[in-house]
Coordinates of C-alpha atoms and ligand atoms in Angstrom, one line a residue:
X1 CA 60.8 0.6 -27.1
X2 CA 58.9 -0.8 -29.3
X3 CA 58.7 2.0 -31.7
X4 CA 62.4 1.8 -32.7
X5 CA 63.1 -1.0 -35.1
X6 CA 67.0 -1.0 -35.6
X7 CA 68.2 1.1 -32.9
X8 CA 68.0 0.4 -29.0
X9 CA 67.4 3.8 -27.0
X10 CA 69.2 4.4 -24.3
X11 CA 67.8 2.2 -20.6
X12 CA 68.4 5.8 -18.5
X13 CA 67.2 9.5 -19.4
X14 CA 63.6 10.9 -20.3
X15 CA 62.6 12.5 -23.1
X16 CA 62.4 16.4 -23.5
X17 CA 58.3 17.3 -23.4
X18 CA 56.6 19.8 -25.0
X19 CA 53.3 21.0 -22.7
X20 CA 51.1 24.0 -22.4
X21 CA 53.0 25.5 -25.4
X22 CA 56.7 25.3 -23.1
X23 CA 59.3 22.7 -23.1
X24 CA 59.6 20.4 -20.1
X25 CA 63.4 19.5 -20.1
X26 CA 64.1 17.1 -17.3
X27 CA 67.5 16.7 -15.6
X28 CA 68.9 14.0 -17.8
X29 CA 67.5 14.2 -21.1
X30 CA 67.9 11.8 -23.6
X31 CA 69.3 14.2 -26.9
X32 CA 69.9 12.0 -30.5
X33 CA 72.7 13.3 -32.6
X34 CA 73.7 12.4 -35.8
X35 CA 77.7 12.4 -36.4
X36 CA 77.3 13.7 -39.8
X37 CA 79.5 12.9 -42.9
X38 CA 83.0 14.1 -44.0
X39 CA 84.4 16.7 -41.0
X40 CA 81.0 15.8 -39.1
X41 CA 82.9 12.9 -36.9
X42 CA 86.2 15.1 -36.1
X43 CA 84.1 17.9 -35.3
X44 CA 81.5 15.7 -32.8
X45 CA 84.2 14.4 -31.1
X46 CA 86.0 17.6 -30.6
X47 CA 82.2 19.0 -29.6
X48 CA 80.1 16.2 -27.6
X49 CA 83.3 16.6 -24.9
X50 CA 82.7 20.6 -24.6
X51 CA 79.0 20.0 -24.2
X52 CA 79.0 17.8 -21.2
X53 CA 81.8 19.7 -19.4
X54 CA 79.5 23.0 -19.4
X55 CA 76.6 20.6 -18.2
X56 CA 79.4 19.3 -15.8
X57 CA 80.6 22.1 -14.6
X58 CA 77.1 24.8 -14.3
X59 CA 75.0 22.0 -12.6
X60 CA 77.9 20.1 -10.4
X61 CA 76.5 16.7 -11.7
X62 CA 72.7 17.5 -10.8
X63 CA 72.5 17.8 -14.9
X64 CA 73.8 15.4 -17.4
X65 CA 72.9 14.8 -21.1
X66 CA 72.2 11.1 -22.2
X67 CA 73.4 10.6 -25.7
X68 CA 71.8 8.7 -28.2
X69 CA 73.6 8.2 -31.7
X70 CA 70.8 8.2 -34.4
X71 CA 71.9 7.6 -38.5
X72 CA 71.7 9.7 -41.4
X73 CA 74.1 9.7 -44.5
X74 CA 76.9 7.5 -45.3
X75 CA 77.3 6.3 -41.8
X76 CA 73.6 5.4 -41.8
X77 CA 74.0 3.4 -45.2
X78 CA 77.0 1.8 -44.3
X79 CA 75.4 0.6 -40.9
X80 CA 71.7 -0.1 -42.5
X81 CA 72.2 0.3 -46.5
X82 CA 69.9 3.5 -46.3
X83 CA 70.8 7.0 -46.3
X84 CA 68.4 7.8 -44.0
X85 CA 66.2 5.4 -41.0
X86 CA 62.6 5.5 -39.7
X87 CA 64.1 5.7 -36.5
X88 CA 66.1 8.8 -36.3
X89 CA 62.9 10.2 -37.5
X90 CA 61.2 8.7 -34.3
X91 CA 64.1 9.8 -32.1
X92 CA 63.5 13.1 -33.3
X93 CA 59.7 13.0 -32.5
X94 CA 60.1 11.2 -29.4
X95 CA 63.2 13.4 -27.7
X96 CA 61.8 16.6 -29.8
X97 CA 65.5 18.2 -29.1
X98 CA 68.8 16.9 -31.3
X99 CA 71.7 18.2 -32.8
X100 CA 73.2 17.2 -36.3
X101 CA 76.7 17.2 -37.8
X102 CA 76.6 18.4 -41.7
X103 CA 75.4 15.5 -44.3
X104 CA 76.8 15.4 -48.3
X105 CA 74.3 16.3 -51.2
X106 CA 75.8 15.1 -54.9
X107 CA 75.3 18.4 -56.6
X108 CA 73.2 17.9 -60.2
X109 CA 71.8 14.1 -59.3
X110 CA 71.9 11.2 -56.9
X111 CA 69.7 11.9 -53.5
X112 CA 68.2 15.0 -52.4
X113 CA 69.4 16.5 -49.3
X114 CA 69.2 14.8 -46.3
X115 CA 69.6 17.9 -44.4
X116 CA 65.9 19.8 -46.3
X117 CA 64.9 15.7 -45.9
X118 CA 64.7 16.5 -42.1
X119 CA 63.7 19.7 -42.1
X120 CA 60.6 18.9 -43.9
X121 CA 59.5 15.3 -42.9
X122 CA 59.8 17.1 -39.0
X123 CA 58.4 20.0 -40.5
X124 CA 61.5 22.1 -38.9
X125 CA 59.6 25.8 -40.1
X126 CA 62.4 28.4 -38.9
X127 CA 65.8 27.8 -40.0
X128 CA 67.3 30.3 -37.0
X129 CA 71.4 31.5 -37.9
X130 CA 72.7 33.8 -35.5
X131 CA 75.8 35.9 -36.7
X132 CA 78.0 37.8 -34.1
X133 CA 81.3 38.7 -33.8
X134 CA 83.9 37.7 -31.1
X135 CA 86.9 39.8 -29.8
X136 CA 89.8 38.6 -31.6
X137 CA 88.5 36.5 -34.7
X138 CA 89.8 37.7 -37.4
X139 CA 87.6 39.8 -40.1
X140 CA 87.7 41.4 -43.7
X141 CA 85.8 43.8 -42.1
X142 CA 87.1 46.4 -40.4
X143 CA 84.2 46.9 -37.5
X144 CA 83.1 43.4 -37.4
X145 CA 81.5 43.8 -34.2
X146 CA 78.6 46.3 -35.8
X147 CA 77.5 42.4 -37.4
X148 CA 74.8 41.1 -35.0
X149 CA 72.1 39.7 -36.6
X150 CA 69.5 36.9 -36.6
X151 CA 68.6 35.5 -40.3
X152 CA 65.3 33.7 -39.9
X153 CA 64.9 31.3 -43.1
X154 CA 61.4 29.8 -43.9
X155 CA 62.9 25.9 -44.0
X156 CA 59.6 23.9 -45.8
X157 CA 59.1 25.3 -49.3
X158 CA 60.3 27.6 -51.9
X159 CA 62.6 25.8 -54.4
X160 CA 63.9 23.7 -51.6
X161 CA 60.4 21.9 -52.0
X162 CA 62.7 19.6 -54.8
X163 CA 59.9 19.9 -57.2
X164 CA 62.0 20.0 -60.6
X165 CA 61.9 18.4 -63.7
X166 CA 64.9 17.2 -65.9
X167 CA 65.8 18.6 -69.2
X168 CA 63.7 16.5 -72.2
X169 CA 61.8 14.4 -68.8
X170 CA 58.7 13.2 -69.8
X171 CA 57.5 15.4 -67.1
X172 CA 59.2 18.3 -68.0
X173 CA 57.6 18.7 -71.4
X174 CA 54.2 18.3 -70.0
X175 CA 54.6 21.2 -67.7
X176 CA 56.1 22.9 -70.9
X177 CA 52.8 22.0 -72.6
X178 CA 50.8 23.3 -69.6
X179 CA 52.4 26.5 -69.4
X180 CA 52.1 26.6 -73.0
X181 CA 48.3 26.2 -72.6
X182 CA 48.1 29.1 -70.0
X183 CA 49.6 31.8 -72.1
X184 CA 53.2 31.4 -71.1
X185 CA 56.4 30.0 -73.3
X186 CA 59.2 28.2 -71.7
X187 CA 61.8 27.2 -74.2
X188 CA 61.6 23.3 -75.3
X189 CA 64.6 21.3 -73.6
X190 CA 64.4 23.5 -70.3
X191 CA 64.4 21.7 -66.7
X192 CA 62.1 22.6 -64.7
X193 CA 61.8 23.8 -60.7
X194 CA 58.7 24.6 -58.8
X195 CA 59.1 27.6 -56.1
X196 CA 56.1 27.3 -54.1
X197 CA 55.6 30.4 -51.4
X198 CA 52.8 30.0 -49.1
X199 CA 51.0 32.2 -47.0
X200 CA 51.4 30.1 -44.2
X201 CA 54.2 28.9 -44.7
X202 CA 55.7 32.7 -44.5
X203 CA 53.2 33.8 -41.7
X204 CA 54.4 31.0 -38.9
X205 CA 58.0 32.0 -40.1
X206 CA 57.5 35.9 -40.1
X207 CA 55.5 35.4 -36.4
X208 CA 58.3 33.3 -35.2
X209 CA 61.0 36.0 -36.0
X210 CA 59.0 39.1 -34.4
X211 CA 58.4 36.9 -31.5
X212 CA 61.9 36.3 -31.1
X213 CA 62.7 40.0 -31.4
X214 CA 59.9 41.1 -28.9
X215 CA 62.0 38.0 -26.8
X216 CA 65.3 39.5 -27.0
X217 CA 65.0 43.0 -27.7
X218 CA 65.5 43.1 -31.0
X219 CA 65.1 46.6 -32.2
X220 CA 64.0 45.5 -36.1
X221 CA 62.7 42.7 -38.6
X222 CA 63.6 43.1 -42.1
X223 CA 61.6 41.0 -44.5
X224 CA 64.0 40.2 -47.4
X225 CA 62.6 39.2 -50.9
X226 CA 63.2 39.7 -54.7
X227 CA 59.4 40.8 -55.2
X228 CA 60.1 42.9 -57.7
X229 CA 61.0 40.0 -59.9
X230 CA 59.2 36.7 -58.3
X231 CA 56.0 38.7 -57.4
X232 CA 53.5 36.0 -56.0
X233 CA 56.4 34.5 -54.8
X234 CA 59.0 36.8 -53.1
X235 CA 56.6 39.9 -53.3
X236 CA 54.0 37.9 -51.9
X237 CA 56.2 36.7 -49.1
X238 CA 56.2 40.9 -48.3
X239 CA 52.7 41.0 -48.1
X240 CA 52.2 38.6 -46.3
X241 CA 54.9 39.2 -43.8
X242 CA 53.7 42.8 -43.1
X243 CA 50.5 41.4 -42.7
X244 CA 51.5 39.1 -39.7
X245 CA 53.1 41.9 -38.5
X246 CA 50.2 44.8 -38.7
X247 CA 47.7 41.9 -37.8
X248 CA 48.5 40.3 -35.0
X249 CA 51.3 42.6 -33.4
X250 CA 50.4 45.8 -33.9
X251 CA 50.5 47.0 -30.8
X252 CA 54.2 46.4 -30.9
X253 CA 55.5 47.1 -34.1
X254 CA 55.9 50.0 -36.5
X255 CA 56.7 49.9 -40.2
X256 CA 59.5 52.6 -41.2
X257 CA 57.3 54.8 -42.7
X258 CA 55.9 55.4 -39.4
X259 CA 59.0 55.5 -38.5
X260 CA 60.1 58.8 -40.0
X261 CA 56.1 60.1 -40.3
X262 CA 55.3 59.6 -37.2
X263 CA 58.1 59.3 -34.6
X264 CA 60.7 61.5 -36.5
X265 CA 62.8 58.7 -36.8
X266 CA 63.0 58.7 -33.2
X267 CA 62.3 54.7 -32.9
X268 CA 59.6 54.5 -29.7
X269 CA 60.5 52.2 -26.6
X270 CA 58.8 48.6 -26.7
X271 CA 58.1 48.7 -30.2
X272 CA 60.0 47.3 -33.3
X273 CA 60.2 48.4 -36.9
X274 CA 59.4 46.2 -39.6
X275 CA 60.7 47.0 -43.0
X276 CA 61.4 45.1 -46.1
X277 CA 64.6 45.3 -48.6
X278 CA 65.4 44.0 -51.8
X279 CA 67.4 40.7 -51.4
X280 CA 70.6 42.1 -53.7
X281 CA 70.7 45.1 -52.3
X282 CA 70.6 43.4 -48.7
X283 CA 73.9 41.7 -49.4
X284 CA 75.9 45.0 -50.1
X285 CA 73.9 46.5 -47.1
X286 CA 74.9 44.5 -44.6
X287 CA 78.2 44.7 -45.7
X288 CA 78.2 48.1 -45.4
X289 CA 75.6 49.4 -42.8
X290 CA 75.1 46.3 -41.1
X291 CA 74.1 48.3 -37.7
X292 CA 70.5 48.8 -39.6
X293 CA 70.0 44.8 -39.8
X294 CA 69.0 43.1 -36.5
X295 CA 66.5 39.9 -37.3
X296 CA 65.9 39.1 -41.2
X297 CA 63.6 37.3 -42.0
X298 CA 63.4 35.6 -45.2
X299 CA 63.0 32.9 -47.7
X300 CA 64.8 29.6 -48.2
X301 CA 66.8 30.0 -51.0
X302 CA 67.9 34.0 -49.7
X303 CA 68.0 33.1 -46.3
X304 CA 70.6 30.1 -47.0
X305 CA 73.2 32.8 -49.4
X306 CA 72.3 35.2 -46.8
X307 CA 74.0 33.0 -44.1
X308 CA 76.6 31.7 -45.4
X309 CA 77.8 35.6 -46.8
X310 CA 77.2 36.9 -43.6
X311 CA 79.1 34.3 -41.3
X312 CA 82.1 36.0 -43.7
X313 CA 81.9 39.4 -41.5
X314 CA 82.4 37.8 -38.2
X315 CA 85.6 34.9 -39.7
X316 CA 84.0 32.7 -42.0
X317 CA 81.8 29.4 -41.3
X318 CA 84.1 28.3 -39.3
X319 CA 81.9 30.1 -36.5
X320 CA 78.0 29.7 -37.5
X321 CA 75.8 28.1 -35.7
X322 CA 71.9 27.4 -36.4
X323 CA 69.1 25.7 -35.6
X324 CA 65.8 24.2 -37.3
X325 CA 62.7 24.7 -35.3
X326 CA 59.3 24.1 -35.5
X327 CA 57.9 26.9 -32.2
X328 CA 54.2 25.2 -32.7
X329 CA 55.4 22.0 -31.1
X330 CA 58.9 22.5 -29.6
X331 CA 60.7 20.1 -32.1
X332 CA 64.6 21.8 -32.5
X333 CA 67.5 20.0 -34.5
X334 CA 70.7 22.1 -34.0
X335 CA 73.3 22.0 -36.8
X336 CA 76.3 24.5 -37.7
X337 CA 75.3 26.6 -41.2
X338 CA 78.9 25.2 -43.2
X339 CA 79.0 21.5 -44.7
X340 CA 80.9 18.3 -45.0
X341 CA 84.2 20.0 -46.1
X342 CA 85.5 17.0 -47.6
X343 CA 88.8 17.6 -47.9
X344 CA 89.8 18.2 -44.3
X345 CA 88.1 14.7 -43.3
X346 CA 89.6 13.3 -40.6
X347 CA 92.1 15.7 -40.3
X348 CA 91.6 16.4 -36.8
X349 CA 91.6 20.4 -38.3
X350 CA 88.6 22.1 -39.2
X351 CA 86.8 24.6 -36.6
X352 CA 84.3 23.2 -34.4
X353 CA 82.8 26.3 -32.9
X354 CA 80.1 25.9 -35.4
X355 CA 78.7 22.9 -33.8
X356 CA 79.6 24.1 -30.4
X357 CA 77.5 27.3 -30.5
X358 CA 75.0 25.0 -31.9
X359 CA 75.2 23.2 -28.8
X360 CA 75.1 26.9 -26.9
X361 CA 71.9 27.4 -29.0
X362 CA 70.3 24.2 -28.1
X363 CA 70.9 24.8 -24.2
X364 CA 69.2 28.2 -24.3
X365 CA 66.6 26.4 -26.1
X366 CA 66.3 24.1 -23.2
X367 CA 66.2 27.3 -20.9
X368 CA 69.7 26.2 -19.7
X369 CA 71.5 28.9 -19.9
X370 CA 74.3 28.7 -16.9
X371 CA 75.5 25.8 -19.3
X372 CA 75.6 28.4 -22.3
X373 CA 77.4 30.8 -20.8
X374 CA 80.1 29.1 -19.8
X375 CA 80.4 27.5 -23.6
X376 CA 80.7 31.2 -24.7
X377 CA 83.1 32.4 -22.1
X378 CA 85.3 29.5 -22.6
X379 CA 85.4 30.2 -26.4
X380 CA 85.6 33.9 -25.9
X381 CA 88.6 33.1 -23.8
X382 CA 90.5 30.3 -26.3
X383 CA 90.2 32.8 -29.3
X384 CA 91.6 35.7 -27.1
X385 CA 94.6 33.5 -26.5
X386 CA 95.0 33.3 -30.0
X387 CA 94.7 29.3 -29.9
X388 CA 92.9 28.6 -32.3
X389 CA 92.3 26.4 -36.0
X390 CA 93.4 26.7 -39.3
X391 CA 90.7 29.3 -40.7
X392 CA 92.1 31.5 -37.7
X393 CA 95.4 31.3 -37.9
X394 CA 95.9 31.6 -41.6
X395 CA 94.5 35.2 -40.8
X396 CA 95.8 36.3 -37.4
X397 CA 98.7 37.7 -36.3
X398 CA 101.0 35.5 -33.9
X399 CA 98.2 32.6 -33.6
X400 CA 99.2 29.3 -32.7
X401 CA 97.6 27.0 -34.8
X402 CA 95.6 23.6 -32.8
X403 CA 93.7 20.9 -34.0
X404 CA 90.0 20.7 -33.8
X405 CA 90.1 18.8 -30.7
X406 CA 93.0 20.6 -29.2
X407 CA 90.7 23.7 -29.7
X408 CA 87.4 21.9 -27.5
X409 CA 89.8 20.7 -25.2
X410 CA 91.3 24.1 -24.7
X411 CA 87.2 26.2 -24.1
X412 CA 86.3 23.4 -21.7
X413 CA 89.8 24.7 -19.7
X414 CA 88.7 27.6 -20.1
X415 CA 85.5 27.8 -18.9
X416 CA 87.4 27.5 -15.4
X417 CA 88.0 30.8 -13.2
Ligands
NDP1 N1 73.5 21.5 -43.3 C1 74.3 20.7 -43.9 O1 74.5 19.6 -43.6 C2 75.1 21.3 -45.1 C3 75.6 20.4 -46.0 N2 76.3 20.9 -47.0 C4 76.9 19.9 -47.9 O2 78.3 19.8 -47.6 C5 79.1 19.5 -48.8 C6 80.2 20.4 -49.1 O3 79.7 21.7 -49.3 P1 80.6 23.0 -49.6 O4 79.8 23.9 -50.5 O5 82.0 22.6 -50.0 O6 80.6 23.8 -48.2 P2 81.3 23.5 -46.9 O7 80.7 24.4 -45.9 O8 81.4 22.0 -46.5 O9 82.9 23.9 -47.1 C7 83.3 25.0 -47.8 C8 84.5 25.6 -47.2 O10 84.1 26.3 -46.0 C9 85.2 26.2 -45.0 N3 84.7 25.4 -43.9 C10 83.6 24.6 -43.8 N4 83.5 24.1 -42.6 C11 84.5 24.6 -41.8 C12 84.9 24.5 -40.5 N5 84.2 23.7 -39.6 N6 86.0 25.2 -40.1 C13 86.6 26.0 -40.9 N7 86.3 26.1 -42.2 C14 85.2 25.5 -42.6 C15 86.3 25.5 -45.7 O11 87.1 26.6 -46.3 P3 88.6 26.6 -46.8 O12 88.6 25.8 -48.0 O13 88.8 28.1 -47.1 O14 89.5 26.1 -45.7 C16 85.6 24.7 -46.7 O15 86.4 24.3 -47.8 C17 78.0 19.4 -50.0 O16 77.7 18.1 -50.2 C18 76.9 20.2 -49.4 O17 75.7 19.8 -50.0 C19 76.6 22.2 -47.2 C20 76.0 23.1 -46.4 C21 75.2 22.7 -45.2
AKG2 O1 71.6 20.2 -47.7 C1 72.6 20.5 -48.2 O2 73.5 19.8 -48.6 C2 73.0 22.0 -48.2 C3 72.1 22.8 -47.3 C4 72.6 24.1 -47.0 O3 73.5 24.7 -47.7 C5 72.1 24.8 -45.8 O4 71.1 24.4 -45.2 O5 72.7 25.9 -45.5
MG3 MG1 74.0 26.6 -46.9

């Protein structure tokens, strides 16, 4: 094709299609994935095998995947001597459906993230986390199974926007001097970031999390912000978000003053509550009462502490999937919440149950759910045998302890019977 300038697409599959607002998923679509750096390669090839044996085994061969390997990172600039090619960019556009291992960011210089790279140039909105619990991992909490929520993080601005200025930059000084100007004193020698907050930005978000709750039954959205500090920022985001809400579902949803004024606190069938909570105050919440979080929806920076803090309930990141979305034109790019974690590569150890459940997420996207299940009862069952990696078995009693590819070999047995 001539689009593709270093890569060769694969000569069988189609492409996933996105028409009438609804994805068109043929029987063998073409899917990029990116191996990722660091654990990304032990954990794909521990995952890619559990993904086609629950295609495999729910369709009987009538369904099969066609992989196509697409580059970002240090695999991409060792093969191309860039960190990140046009073409995985048009794979993206052109399959619209993908799945990513984790990429490396040098913290305090070098390049900006690859990962917020392809959220934004895709314009991947709604970073989607889902955090449950299943039987048997092991917790430092002790009713793990009360943790079921949905974080929804606005993925294309707020500080992740990588508008920042460094320390004494020519740059820097003139926004100093700008501020200056409008009544406002920075002290000389600081850097400088940017948060921009939109009000589009958070209304496609905030409508893409109540329409996922209306989807699934979700009993609540809880808008989390620090708008009491950052108030046309955060507190905006509130607005804004109730807005949505009252505006263009309010035939549906109830705020929690309703709640307890009008219904009693008796919540009514077929409508959901929309509150708002402090973002601080929402970490020792959860932690506590988690049973009164259900979707959150929230902004970059929150919603990526948020998600990595909450994956602790329910045994760590070992076990947190996600997904970037952009619901206005069907594009999705599935990657686990944790990162490289350097020092286990290629181990063969690391948990790949993160990537996996991405995988789950990504076949429900595609509306293929028999697939899903099967990924879910075969992990259900490995952890119940107590086989399972490292971050499990440091923690649980009588475990025995497998590699990462040893633990996708053992849920694609056990996705049988
Ligand atoms: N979307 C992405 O691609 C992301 C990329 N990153 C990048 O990854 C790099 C490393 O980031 P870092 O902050 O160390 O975070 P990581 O998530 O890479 O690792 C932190 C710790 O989490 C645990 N962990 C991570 N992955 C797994 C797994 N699959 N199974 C079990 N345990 C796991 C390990 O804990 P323990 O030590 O206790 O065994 C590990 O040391 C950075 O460059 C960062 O920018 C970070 C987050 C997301
Ligand atoms: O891009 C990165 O390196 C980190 C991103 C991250 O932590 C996240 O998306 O959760
Ligand atoms: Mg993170």
């Amino acid at each position: 094709m001539a689009r593709f300038q270093k890569l060769t697409p694969p000569a069988q599959g189609e492409p996933i299609r996105f028409e009438g607002g609804k994805l068109q998923v043929p029987d063998h679509p073409i899917i990029p994935f990116i191996e990722g750096d660091g654990t990304g390669p032990d954990i794909w090839r521990a995952a890619q095998p559990v993904l086609d044996a629950a295609v495999e085994k729910a369709y009987g061969g009538r369904r099969k995947i066609v992989w196509f390997e697409v580059y970002a990172g240090e695999k991409c600039l060792n093969k191309f001597g860039e960190w990140l090619i046009e073409d995985t960019l048009t794979a993206m556009r052109e399959y619209r459906v993908g799945i990513k291992g984790p990429l490396t960011t040098p913290v305090g210089g070098g390049i900006r993230s690859l990962n917020v790279a392809l959220r934004q140039l895709l314009d991947l909105y709604a970073c989607v986390r889902p955090v449950r619990w299943f039987p048997g991992v092991p917790s430092p909490l002790r009713e793990p199974w009360k943790t079921d929520v949905v974080i929804f993080r606005e993925n294309s601005e707020d500080i992740y926007m990588g508008i920042e200025w460094k320390a004494g930059s020519p740059e820097a000084n003139r926004v100093i001097e700008l501020v200056k100007e409008l009544g406002k004193e920075i002290r000389p020698g600081s850097g400088i970031g940017i948060k921009p907050v939109s009000e589009f930005g958070t209304k496609r978000l905030v409508r893409a999390a109540i329409e996922y709750a209306l989807r699934y039954g979700r009993k609540s959205v809880t808008l989390v912000h620090k708008g009491n500090i950052m108030k046309f920022t955060e507190g905006a985001f509130r607005e804004w978000g109730y807005e949505v809400a009252r505006q263009e579902f309010g035939d549906v949803t109830i705020t929690e003053e309703e709640l307890w004024d009008k219904y009693g606190g008796q919540q009514p069938a077929g409508k959901i509550v929309i509150k708002d909570r402090i973002a601080d105050i929402t970490f020792q919440q959860l932690l506590l009462r988690p049973t009164e979080f259900d979707v959150i929806a929230t902004l970059n920076l929150n919603g990526d502490y948020l998600s990595d803090a909450v994956a602790a309930h329910v045994g760590g990141i070992g076990i947190a999937p996600g997904a970037n979305i952009s619901y206005s034109d069907g594009y999705g790019l599935f990657e686990a919440t944790h990162g490289t974690a350097p020092k286990y590569a290629g181990l063969d150890k690391v948990n790949p149950s993160s990537v996996i459940l991405s995988g789950e997420m990504m076949f429900r996207y595609m509306g293929w759910d028999e697939a899903a299940d099967l990924i879910i009862k075969g992990i259900e069952r490995t952890i119940a045998n107590k086989t399972v990696t490292y971050d499990f078995a440091r923690l649980m009693e009588g475990a025995t302890e497998v590699k990462c590819s040893e633990f996708g070999q053992l849920i694609i047995k056990n996705m049988d019977g």
